[in-house]
XYZ file of C-alpha atoms in Angstrom:
245
model
C -0.172 -0.044 0.022
C 2.769 2.420 -0.710
C 3.414 4.904 -3.458
C 0.738 6.316 -4.668
C -2.048 3.961 -3.941
C -5.620 5.204 -2.811
C -5.843 2.608 -0.011
C -4.598 3.810 3.488
C -4.945 1.873 6.889
C -6.005 3.773 9.768
C -4.702 2.752 13.004
C -7.115 3.582 16.008
C -4.457 4.441 18.894
C -4.210 2.964 22.346
C -2.029 5.170 24.388
C -1.114 3.087 27.819
C -0.333 4.652 31.035
C -0.983 3.380 34.736
C -2.827 0.779 33.207
C -5.221 2.827 31.606
C -6.056 4.113 28.086
C -5.010 8.123 28.154
C -4.429 10.799 25.223
C -1.919 13.636 25.925
C -1.741 16.888 24.602
C 1.469 17.369 22.656
C 3.229 14.243 24.562
C 3.277 15.883 28.124
C 2.926 13.423 30.779
C 0.813 15.534 33.205
C -1.703 16.643 30.303
C -3.503 13.552 29.938
C -7.313 12.594 29.464
C -8.383 9.304 30.454
C -10.992 7.381 28.095
C -10.671 3.489 28.945
C -9.731 1.699 32.236
C -9.341 -1.437 30.206
C -6.768 -1.263 27.255
C -8.204 -4.743 26.215
C -11.623 -3.085 25.894
C -10.511 -0.271 23.613
C -8.798 -2.558 21.544
C -12.017 -4.570 21.105
C -14.108 -2.010 20.864
C -11.977 -0.499 17.465
C -11.831 -3.954 15.984
C -15.455 -4.569 16.358
C -16.011 -1.471 14.713
C -13.736 -2.376 11.741
C -10.338 -1.393 12.392
C -7.870 -3.090 10.436
C -4.545 -2.359 12.329
C -4.188 -1.457 15.998
C -1.093 1.202 17.403
C -0.477 0.802 20.594
C 1.699 3.014 22.748
C 3.477 2.111 26.125
C 3.298 5.496 27.689
C 4.785 4.394 31.031
C 7.503 2.628 29.085
C 8.579 5.691 27.029
C 9.260 7.502 29.889
C 10.887 5.249 31.908
C 12.913 3.903 28.931
C 11.822 0.072 29.222
C 8.599 -1.734 28.994
C 6.117 -1.560 31.285
C 2.784 -2.879 30.207
C 3.688 -6.091 28.454
C 0.819 -7.989 29.985
C -1.726 -5.809 28.953
C -0.233 -5.651 25.378
C -0.178 -9.430 25.476
C -3.762 -9.618 26.351
C -4.518 -6.963 23.602
C -2.798 -9.381 21.103
C -4.695 -12.230 22.070
C -8.075 -10.176 22.195
C -8.277 -9.328 18.792
C -7.771 -10.989 15.542
C -6.261 -8.146 13.616
C -2.427 -6.836 13.505
C -0.958 -4.655 16.295
C 1.836 -2.346 16.326
C 3.481 -1.275 19.383
C 5.937 1.174 20.630
C 7.116 2.714 23.956
C 10.309 2.452 25.800
C 11.840 -0.559 23.271
C 15.503 -0.250 23.520
C 16.889 -3.797 23.675
C 16.965 -6.644 21.064
C 15.463 -8.876 23.766
C 12.336 -6.196 23.870
C 11.796 -6.655 20.219
C 11.947 -10.602 20.381
C 9.847 -10.709 23.280
C 7.075 -8.445 21.849
C 7.549 -10.538 18.310
C 6.707 -13.679 20.344
C 3.761 -12.335 22.189
C 2.000 -11.658 19.030
C 3.023 -8.442 18.256
C 3.037 -7.631 14.471
C 5.109 -4.617 14.337
C 7.611 -3.011 16.661
C 7.981 0.304 16.712
C 11.373 2.116 18.281
C 11.909 5.822 18.774
C 14.368 6.754 21.276
C 16.917 4.067 20.659
C 17.052 4.564 17.252
C 17.816 7.839 17.276
C 20.639 7.483 19.693
C 22.553 4.177 18.684
C 23.190 3.736 15.146
C 24.760 0.519 15.773
C 21.832 -0.886 17.533
C 19.565 0.226 15.164
C 21.700 -1.155 12.225
C 21.791 -4.647 13.768
C 18.057 -4.721 14.637
C 17.472 -3.649 10.857
C 19.367 -6.723 9.846
C 17.592 -8.886 12.042
C 13.906 -7.430 12.068
C 13.758 -4.949 9.513
C 9.997 -6.447 7.842
C 8.903 -6.292 11.534
C 9.943 -3.081 12.678
C 8.824 0.948 12.269
C 10.863 3.517 13.182
C 9.104 6.818 14.824
C 10.170 10.405 13.471
C 8.800 12.199 16.255
C 9.600 16.127 15.592
C 9.708 19.105 17.333
C 11.002 22.127 14.813
C 12.427 19.437 12.333
C 14.587 17.867 15.127
C 13.635 14.406 16.148
C 13.017 14.113 19.960
C 13.649 11.118 22.384
C 12.824 10.050 25.626
C 8.974 10.502 25.590
C 9.352 13.454 23.645
C 11.179 15.371 26.359
C 14.703 15.649 24.756
C 15.840 16.692 21.548
C 18.456 14.764 19.566
C 21.129 15.299 16.864
C 18.746 14.233 14.100
C 16.847 16.352 11.451
C 13.729 14.421 10.061
C 14.622 13.781 6.165
C 18.272 13.042 6.514
C 17.620 10.347 9.507
C 14.701 8.990 7.343
C 17.114 8.597 4.139
C 18.982 6.786 6.465
C 16.656 4.267 7.862
C 15.476 3.722 4.403
C 18.885 2.797 3.602
C 19.095 -0.062 5.944
C 16.034 -1.574 5.132
C 13.408 0.099 7.415
C 10.318 1.034 5.301
C 7.750 1.910 7.758
C 8.228 5.361 9.111
C 5.978 6.870 11.701
C 6.019 10.736 11.400
C 4.373 12.945 14.746
C 4.343 16.499 14.669
C 4.712 16.688 18.494
C 3.472 20.093 18.620
C 0.104 18.888 16.810
C -0.421 15.713 18.794
C -3.446 15.595 20.839
C -4.426 19.244 19.518
C -6.968 18.442 16.703
C -5.483 21.215 14.459
C -4.499 19.175 11.376
C -1.570 16.818 10.518
C 1.749 18.791 9.186
C 0.822 17.924 5.584
C 4.164 20.276 4.607
C 6.524 17.697 6.123
C 4.573 14.451 5.272
C 4.404 15.231 1.787
C 8.341 15.820 1.653
C 8.702 12.514 3.566
C 6.040 10.996 1.039
C 8.580 11.460 -1.804
C 11.397 9.369 -0.386
C 11.933 6.280 -2.154
C 10.440 2.981 -0.760
C 8.979 4.473 2.233
C 5.711 3.264 3.811
C 4.838 6.572 5.563
C 2.222 6.461 8.568
C 1.151 10.012 9.709
C 0.335 11.152 13.263
C -0.192 14.303 15.230
C -3.276 16.783 14.556
C -5.512 14.758 12.872
C -9.034 16.048 13.738
C -11.709 15.471 10.901
C -12.423 13.032 8.401
C -11.590 15.969 5.815
C -7.590 15.373 7.392
C -7.842 11.595 6.708
C -8.991 12.093 3.090
C -6.300 14.911 2.544
C -3.546 11.897 3.469
C -5.092 9.459 1.396
C -4.882 11.950 -1.644
C -1.225 12.305 -0.913
C -1.035 8.512 -1.304
C 0.087 7.661 2.187
C 0.465 4.269 3.576
C -1.363 4.806 7.143
C -2.519 7.397 9.243
C -2.905 7.225 13.460
C -6.223 8.818 14.783
C -6.597 9.063 18.899
C -8.059 11.983 20.159
C -10.272 12.398 17.207
C -11.931 8.898 17.416
C -12.068 9.074 21.413
C -13.841 12.488 21.125
C -16.022 11.325 18.118
C -14.869 14.143 16.260
C -14.223 10.926 13.579
C -15.942 7.797 13.693
C -15.028 4.136 12.627
C -18.372 4.359 10.260
C -16.748 7.357 8.737
C -13.448 5.667 8.340
C -15.115 2.757 6.759
C -17.067 4.669 4.106
C -13.744 6.342 2.888
C -12.873 2.441 1.397
C -9.618 0.711 1.406
C -9.063 1.116 5.042
């Protein structure tokens, strides 16, 4: 579904903090709103309503630097019949392997990918087809450690490097738009979409069905929606009506 295909996967987001489903504003740890007490319930809801793929983030893991909600994520994978991608605090090969063995279809690397090139290259060599890398950016600088810190990576050069080592699935989030419902960063997404072999997933700021239509028109592989879905700004019925999702 890469290139200029009109099909696009919409990923309902399930962000887990303190065992519950929350949505943060601009990635700020204390600026969250709770939506479900049980993440498995949320997963079943979106699956039952027609989701084709789930995007799960261990927020506690992202801030702690190691997975903190592995049991919940395993139960999610056991409870739905659709693939699940997972990110948040995944910084060792053992963590990648454990998630894949527990039913996760795609593991998302973030901070570790930006900080440790040797680890990244080795992970790509072993698991490239089951990996994605999250490009979480503020002002074109890739952020790390739960979006708190900056790095020395710029979005486009880092994306090109990832593609060169065989990682095709990249998730771009404009942190300043995340949870704000102000629309995605179409300008940066268009630049990324032009890169060869990329399977681009858009995240951050999606607030309406029109935003999803605009992303689909760009030929993007996927889009993550969280706050808009939980607040009813976008419904799974509208998403299904777009077709190819």
